[in-house]
Short mmCIF file of C-alpha atoms and ligand atoms in Angstrom, two decimals:
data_model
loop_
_atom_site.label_atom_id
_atom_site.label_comp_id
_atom_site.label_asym_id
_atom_site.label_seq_id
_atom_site.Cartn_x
_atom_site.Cartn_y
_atom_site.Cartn_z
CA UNK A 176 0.00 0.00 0.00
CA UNK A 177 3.08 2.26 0.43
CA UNK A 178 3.15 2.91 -3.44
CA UNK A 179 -0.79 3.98 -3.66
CA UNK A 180 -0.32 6.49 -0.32
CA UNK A 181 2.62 7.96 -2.00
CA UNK A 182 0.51 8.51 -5.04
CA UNK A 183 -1.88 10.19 -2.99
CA UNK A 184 -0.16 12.59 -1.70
CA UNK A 185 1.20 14.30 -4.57
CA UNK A 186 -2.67 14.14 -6.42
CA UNK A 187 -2.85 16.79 -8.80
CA UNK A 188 -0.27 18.32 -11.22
CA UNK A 189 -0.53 21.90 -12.64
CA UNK A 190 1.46 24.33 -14.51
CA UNK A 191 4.32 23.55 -16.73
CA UNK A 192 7.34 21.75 -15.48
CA UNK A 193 6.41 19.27 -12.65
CA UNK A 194 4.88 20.10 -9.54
CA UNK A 195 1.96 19.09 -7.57
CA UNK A 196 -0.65 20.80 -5.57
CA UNK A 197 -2.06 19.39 -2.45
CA UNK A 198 -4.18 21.09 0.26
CA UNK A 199 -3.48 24.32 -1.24
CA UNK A 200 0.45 24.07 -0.41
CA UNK A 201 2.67 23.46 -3.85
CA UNK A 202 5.21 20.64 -3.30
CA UNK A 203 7.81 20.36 -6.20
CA UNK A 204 8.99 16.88 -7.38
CA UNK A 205 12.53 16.43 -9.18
CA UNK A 206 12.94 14.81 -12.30
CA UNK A 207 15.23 11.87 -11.51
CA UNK A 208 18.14 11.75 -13.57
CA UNK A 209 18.45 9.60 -16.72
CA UNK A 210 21.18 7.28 -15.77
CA UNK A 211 18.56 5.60 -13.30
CA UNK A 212 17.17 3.66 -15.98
CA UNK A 213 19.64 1.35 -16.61
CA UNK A 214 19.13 -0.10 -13.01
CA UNK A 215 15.58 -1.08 -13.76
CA UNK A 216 14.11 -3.44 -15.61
CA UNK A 217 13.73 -3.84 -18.71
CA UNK A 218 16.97 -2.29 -18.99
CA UNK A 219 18.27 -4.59 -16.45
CA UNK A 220 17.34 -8.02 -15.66
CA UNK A 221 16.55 -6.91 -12.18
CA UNK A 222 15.54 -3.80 -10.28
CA UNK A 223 18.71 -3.20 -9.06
CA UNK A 224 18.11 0.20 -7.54
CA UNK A 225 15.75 -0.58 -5.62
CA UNK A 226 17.15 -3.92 -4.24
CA UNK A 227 20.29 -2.00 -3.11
CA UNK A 228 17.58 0.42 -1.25
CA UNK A 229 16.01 -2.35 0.57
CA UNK A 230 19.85 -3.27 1.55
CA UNK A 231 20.52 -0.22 3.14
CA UNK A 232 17.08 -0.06 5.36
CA UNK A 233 18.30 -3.65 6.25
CA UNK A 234 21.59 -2.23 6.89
CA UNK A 235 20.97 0.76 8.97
CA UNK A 236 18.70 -1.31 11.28
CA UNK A 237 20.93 -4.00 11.94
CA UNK A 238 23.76 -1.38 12.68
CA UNK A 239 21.33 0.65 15.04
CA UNK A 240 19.86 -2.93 16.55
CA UNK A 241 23.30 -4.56 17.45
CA UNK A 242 24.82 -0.51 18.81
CA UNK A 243 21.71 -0.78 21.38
CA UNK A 244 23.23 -4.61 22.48
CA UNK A 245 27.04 -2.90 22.14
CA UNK A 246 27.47 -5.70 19.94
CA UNK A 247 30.80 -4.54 18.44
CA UNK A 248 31.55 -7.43 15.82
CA UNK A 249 27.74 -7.31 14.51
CA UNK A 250 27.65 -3.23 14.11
CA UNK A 251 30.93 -4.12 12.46
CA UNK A 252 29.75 -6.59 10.16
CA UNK A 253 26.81 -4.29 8.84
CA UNK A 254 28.90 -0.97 8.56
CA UNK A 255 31.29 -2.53 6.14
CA UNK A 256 28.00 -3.71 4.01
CA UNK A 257 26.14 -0.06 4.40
CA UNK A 258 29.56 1.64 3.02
CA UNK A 259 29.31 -0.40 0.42
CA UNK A 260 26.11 -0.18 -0.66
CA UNK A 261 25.89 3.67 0.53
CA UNK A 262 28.72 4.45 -2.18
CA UNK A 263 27.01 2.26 -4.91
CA UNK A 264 24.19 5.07 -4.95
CA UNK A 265 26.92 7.90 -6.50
CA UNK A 266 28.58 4.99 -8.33
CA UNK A 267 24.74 4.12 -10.28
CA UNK A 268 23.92 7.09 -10.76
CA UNK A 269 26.63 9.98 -10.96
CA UNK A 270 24.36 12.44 -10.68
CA UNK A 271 23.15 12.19 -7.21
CA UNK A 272 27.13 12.26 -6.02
CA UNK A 273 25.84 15.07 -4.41
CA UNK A 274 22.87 13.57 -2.58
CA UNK A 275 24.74 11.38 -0.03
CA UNK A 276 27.79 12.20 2.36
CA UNK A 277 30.45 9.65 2.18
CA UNK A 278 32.23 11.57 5.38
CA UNK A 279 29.49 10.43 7.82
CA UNK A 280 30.78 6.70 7.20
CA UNK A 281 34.11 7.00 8.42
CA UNK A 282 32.72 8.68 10.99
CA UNK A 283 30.38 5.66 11.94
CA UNK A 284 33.22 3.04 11.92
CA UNK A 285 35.56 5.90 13.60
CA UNK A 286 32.95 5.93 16.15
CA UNK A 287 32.09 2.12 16.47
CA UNK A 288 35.47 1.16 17.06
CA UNK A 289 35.46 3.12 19.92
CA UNK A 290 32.31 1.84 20.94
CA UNK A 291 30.90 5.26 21.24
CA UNK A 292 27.38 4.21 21.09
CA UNK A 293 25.81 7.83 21.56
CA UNK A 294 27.22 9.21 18.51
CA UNK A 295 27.18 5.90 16.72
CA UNK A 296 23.27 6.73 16.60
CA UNK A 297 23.96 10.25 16.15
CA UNK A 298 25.62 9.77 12.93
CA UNK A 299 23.26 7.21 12.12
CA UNK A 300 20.32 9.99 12.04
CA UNK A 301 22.33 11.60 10.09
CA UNK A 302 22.79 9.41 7.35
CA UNK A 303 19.55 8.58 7.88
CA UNK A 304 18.61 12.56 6.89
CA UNK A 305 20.72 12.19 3.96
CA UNK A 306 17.99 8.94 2.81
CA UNK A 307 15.11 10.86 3.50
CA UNK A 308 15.80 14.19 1.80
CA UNK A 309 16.62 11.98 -1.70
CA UNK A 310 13.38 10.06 -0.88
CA UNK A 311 11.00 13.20 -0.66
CA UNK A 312 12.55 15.09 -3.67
CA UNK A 313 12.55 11.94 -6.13
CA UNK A 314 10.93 9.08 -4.75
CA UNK A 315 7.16 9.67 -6.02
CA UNK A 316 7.92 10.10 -9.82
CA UNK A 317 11.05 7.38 -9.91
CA UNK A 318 8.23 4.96 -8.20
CA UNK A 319 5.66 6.66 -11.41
CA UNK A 320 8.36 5.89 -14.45
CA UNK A 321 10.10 2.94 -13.41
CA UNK A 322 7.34 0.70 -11.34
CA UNK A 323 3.46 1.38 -11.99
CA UNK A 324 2.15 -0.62 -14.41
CA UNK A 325 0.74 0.51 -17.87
CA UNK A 326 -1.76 -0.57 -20.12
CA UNK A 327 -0.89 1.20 -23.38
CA UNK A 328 0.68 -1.21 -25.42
CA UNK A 329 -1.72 -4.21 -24.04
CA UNK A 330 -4.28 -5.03 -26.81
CA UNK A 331 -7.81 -6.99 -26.13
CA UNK A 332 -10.27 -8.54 -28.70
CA UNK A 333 -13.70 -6.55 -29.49
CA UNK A 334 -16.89 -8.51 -29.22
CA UNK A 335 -16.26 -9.06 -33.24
CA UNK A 336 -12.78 -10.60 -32.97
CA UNK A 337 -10.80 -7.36 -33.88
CA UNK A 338 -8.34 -5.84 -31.97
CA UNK A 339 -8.66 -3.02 -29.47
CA UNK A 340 -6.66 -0.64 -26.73
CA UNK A 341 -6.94 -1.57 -23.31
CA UNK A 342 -8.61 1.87 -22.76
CA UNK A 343 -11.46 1.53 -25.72
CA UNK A 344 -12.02 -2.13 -24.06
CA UNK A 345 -13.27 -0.23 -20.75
CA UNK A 346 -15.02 2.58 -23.09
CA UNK A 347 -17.17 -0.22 -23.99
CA UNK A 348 -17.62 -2.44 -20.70
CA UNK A 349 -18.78 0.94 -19.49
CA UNK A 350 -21.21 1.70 -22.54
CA UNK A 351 -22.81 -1.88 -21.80
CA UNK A 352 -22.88 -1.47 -18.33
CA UNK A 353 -25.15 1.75 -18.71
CA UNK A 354 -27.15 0.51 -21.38
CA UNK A 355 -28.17 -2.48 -19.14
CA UNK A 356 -29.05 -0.05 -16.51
CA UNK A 357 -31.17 2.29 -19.22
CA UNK A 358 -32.86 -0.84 -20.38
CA UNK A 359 -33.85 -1.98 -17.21
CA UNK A 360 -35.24 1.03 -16.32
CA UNK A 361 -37.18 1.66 -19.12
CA UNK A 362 -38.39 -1.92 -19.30
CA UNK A 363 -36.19 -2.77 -22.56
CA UNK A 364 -35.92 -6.70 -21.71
CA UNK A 365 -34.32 -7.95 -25.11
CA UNK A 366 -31.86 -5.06 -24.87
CA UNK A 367 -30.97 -5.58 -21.26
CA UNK A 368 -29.98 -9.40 -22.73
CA UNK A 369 -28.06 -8.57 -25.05
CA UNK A 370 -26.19 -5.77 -23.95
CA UNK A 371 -25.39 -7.97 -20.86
CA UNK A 372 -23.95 -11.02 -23.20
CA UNK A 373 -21.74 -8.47 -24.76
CA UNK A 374 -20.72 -7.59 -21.40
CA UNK A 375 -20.01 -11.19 -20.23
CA UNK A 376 -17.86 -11.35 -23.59
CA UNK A 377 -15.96 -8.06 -22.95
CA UNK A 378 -15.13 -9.31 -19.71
CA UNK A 379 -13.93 -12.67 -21.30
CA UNK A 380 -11.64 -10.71 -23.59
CA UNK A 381 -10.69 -8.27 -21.19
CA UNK A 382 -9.31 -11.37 -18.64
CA UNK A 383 -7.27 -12.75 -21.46
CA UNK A 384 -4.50 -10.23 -21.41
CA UNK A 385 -4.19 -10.97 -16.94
CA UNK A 386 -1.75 -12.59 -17.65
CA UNK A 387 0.62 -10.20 -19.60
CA UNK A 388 1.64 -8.67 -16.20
CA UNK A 389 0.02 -11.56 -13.67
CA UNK A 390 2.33 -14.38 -15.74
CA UNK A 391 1.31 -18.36 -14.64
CA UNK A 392 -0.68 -16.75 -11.03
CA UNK A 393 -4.44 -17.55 -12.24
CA UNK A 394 -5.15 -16.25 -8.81
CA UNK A 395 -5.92 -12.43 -9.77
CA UNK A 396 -8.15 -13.10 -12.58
CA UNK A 397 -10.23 -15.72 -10.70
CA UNK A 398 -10.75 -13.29 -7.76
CA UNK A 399 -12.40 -10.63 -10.21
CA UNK A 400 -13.68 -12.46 -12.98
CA UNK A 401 -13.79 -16.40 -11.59
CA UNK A 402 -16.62 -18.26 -10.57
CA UNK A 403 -18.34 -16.06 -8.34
CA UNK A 404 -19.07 -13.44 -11.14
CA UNK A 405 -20.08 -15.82 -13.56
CA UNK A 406 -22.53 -16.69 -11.00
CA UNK A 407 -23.46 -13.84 -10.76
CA UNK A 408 -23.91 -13.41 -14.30
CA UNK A 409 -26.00 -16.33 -14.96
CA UNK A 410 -28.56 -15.21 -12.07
CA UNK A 411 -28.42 -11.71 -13.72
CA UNK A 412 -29.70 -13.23 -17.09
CA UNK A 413 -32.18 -15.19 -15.79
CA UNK A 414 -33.40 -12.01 -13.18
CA UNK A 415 -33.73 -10.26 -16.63
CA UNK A 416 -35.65 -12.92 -18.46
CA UNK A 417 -38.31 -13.28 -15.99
CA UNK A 418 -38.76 -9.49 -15.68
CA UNK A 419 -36.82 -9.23 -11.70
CA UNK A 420 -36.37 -5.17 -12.73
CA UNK A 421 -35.19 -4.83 -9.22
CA UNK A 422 -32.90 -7.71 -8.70
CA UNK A 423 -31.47 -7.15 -11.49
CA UNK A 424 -30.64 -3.52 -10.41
CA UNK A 425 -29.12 -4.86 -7.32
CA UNK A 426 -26.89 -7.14 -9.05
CA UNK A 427 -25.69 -4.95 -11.61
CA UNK A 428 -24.53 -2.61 -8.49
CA UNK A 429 -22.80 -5.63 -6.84
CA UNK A 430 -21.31 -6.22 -10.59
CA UNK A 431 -20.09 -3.16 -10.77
CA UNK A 432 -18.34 -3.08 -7.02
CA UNK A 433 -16.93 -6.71 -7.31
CA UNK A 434 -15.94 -6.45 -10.93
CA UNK A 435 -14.98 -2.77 -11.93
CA UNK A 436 -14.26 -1.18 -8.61
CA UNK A 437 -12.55 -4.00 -7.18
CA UNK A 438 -9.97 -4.28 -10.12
CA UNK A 439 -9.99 -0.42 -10.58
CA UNK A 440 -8.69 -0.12 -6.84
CA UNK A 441 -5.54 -1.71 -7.54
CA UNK A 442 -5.25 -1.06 -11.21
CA UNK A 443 -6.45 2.46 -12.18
CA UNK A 444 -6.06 4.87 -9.58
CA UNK A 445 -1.90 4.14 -9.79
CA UNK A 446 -2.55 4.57 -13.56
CA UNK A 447 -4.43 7.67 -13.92
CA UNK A 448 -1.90 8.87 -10.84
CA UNK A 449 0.90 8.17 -12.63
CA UNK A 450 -0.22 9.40 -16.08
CA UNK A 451 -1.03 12.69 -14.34
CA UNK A 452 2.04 12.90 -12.90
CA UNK A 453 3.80 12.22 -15.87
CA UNK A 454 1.91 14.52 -18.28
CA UNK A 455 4.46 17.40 -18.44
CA UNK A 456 7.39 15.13 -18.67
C1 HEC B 724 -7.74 -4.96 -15.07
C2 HEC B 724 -8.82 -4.72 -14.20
C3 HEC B 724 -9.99 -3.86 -14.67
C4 HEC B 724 -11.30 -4.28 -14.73
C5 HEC B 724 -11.86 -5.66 -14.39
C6 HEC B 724 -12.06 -3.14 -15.13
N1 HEC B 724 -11.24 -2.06 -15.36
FE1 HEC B 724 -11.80 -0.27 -16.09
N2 HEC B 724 -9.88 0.38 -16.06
C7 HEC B 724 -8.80 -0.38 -15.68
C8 HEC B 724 -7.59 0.38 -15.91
C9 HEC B 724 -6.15 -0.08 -15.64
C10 HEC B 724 -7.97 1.62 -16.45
C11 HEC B 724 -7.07 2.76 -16.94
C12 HEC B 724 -6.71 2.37 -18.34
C13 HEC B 724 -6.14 3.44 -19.21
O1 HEC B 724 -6.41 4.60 -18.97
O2 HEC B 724 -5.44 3.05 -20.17
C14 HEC B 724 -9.43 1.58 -16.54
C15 HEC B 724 -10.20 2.61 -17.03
C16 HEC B 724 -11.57 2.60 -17.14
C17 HEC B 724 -12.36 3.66 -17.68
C18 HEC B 724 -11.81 4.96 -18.23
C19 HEC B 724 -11.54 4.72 -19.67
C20 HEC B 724 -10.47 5.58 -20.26
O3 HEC B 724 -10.51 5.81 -21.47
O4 HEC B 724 -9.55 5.96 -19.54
C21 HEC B 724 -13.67 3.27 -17.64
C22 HEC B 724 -14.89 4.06 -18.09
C23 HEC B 724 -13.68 1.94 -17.07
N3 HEC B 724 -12.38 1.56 -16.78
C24 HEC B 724 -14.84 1.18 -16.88
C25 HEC B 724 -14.86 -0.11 -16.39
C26 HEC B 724 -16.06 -0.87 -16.12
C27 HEC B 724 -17.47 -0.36 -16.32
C28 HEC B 724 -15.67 -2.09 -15.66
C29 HEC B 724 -16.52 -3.24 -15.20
C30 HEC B 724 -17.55 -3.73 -16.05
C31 HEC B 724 -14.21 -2.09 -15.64
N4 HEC B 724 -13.76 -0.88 -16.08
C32 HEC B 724 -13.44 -3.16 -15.27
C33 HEC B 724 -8.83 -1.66 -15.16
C34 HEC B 724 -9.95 -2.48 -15.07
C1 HEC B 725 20.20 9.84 -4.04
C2 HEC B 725 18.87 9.41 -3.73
C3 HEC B 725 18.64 8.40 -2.64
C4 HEC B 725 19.33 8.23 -1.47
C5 HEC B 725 20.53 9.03 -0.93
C6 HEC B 725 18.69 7.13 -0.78
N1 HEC B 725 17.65 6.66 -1.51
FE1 HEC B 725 16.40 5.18 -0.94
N2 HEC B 725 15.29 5.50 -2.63
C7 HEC B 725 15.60 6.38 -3.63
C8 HEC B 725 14.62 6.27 -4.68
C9 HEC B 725 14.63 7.05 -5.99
C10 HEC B 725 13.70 5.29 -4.26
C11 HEC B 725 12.47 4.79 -5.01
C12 HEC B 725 12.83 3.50 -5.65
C13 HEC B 725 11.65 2.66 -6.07
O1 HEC B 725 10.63 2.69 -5.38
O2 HEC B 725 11.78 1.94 -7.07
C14 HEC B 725 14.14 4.83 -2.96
C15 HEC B 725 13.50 3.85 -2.23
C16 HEC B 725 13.95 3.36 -1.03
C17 HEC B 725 13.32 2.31 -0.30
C18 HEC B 725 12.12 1.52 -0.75
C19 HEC B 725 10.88 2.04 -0.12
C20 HEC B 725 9.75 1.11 -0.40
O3 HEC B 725 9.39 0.37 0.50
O4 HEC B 725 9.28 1.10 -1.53
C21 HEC B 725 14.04 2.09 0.85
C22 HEC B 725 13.78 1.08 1.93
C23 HEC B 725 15.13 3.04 0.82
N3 HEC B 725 15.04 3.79 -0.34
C24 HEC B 725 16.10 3.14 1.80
C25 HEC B 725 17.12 4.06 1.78
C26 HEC B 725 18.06 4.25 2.88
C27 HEC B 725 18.03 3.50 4.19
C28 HEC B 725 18.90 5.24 2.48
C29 HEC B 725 20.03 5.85 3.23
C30 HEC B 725 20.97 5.00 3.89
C31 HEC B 725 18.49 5.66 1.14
N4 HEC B 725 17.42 4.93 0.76
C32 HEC B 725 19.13 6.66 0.44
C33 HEC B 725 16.64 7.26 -3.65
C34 HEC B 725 17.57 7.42 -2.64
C1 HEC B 726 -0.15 -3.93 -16.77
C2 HEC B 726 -0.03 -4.92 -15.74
C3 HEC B 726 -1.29 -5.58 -15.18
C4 HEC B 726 -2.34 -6.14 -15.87
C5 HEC B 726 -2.56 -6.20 -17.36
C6 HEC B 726 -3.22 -6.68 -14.86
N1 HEC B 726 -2.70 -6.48 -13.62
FE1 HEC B 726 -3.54 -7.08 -11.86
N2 HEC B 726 -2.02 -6.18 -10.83
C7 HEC B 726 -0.92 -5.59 -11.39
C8 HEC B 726 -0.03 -5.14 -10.34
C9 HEC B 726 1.31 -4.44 -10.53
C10 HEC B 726 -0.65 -5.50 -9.12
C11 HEC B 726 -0.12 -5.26 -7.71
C12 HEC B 726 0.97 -6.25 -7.40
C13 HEC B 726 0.50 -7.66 -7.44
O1 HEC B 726 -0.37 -8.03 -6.65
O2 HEC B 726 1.00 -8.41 -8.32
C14 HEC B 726 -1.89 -6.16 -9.47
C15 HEC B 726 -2.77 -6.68 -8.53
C16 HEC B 726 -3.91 -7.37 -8.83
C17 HEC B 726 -4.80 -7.94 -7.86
C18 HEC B 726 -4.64 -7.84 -6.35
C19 HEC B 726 -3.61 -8.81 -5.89
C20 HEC B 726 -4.08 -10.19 -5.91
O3 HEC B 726 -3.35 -11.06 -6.46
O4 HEC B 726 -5.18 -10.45 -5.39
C21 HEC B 726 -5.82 -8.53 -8.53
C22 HEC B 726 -7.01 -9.25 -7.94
C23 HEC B 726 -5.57 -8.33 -9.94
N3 HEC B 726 -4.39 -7.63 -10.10
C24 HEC B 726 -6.39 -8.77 -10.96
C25 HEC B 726 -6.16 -8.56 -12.31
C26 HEC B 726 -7.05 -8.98 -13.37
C27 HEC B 726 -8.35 -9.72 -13.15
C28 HEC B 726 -6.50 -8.59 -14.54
C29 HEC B 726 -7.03 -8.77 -15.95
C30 HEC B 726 -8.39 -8.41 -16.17
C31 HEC B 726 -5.25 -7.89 -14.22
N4 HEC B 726 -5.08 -7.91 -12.86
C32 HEC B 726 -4.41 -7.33 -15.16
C33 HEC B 726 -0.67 -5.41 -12.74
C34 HEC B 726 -1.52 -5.81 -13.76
#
């Protein structure tokens, strides 16, 4: 959930340039620079960058977790690793040189090997200052370019067979949504059945291309479009046949939370975040 609350935060973009508005204060976000590519995938076979990140939390809590015991051979251990991966950051990506102090890790093995404990964490804040002031400048949009999905090059079959974007798929699972609702509320039984076999088959078409970013899991696309909607689908067409206005209704809405909101929780709102936040680039 970390990536979606980040996304949050910096909701709406304005102006030329990147920035973002929130609560009425302007926040600026920083461009990150190019050379960061090349550390994620598909550049690289792995995400690099941020596996040497998750090194370094590792790192600094192991250092501050063995200075509380005094365990001198253990903070040891970890310095040696968080130098390491510390100076990998300016040796990635050149540009941030700039962003970390090198200075404040002699200082913490200076200060470990004399088993100064007090300004073992001191310097450990610091360097921990260093981390955060990186994060709130670039985080947001390197998280935007390098790790939210996208949908742009994904295509789906149209009821007919012929290809379609991802986008004009839900332009139409959201034109036969409504026009079951119109026809059920204007009594329109033939039209409520077929507009909701087209949406059973948009659906079908739509969970085809899962697995271009879900691979072998079949776990995702059963939990929105498995059993339990086609259930649901099956009473829906029968609900219609006999004339159930009303049930119908209710399923529709329990469609539409289970199906469309369900998937759209996880899937769009990092999309349309991250296009938004992208627009100016
Ligand atoms: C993969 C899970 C998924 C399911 C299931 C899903 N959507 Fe979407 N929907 C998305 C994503 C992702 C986007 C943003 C796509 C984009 O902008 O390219 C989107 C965008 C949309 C849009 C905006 C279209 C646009 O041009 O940006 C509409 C309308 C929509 N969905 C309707 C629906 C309806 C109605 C349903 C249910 C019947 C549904 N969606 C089911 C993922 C899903
Ligand atoms: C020069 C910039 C920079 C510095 C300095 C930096 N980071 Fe990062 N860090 C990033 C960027 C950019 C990301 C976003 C990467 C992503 O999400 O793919 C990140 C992400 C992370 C994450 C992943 C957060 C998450 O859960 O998604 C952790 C953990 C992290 N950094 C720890 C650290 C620690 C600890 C330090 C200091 C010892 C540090 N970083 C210093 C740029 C920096
Ligand atoms: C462009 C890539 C992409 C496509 C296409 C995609 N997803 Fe996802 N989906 C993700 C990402 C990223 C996550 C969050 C990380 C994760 O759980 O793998 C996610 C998470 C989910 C989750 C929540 C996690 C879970 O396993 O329960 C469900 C459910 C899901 N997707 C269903 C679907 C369905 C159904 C489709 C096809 C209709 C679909 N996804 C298509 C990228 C995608």
């Amino acid at each position: 959930m970390k990536l979606i609350s980040n996304f949050l935060l910096f909701f709406l973009v304005t102006g030329t340039g990147i920035s973002s508005v929130y609560a009425g204060d302007s926040v600026s976000l920083d461009v990150p620079p190019a050379s960061l590519e090349k550390w994620y995938k598909p550049a690289n076979k792995r995400q690099v960058w941020l596996h040497t990140m998750f090194a370094l939390r590792r790192e600094m809590q192991a250092i501050s977790e063995y200075a509380e015991q005094k365990d001198k051979p253990g903070m040891e251990k970890w310095i040696s690793r968080l130098e390491k991966h510390y100076s990998k950051i300016a040796d990635m990506v050149p540009e941030w040189k700039k962003e970390i102090k090198p200075r404040l890790l002699s200082e913490l093995k200076m200060f470990a090997e004399k088993g100064d404990m007090y300004r073992v964490a001191k310097t450990l804040k610091m360097i921990q200052r260093t981390c955060d002031d990186c994060h709130s400048s670039y985080q947001p949009l390197v998280v935007a370019m390098y790790r939210s999905p996208h949908y742009e090059d994904i295509k789906v079959k149209d009821i007919n067979g012929a290809l379609e974007s991802f986008s004009d798929n839900m332009e139409n699972l959201s034109d036969s949504v409504n026009r079951i609702l119109i026809a059920l509320d204007d009594n329109h039984k033939t039209t409520a059945l077929q507009a909701s076999q087209n949406l059973v088959s948009q659906l079908q078409n739509l969970g085809e291309s899962c697995n271009r970013c879900h691979k072998d899991d079949e776990y995702p696309r059963e939990r929105i479009l498995g059993e339990v909607t086609q259930q649901r689908f099956a009473k829906l067409k029968s609900d219609i046949s006999a004339g159930r206005v009303k049930d119908s209704q209710d399923l529709m809405g329990e469609i539409a939370v289970t199906v469309c909101a369900r998937c759209h929780n996880t899937h769009r709102i990092v999309n349309d975040l991250r296009d938004a936040l992208l627009l100016e680039e």
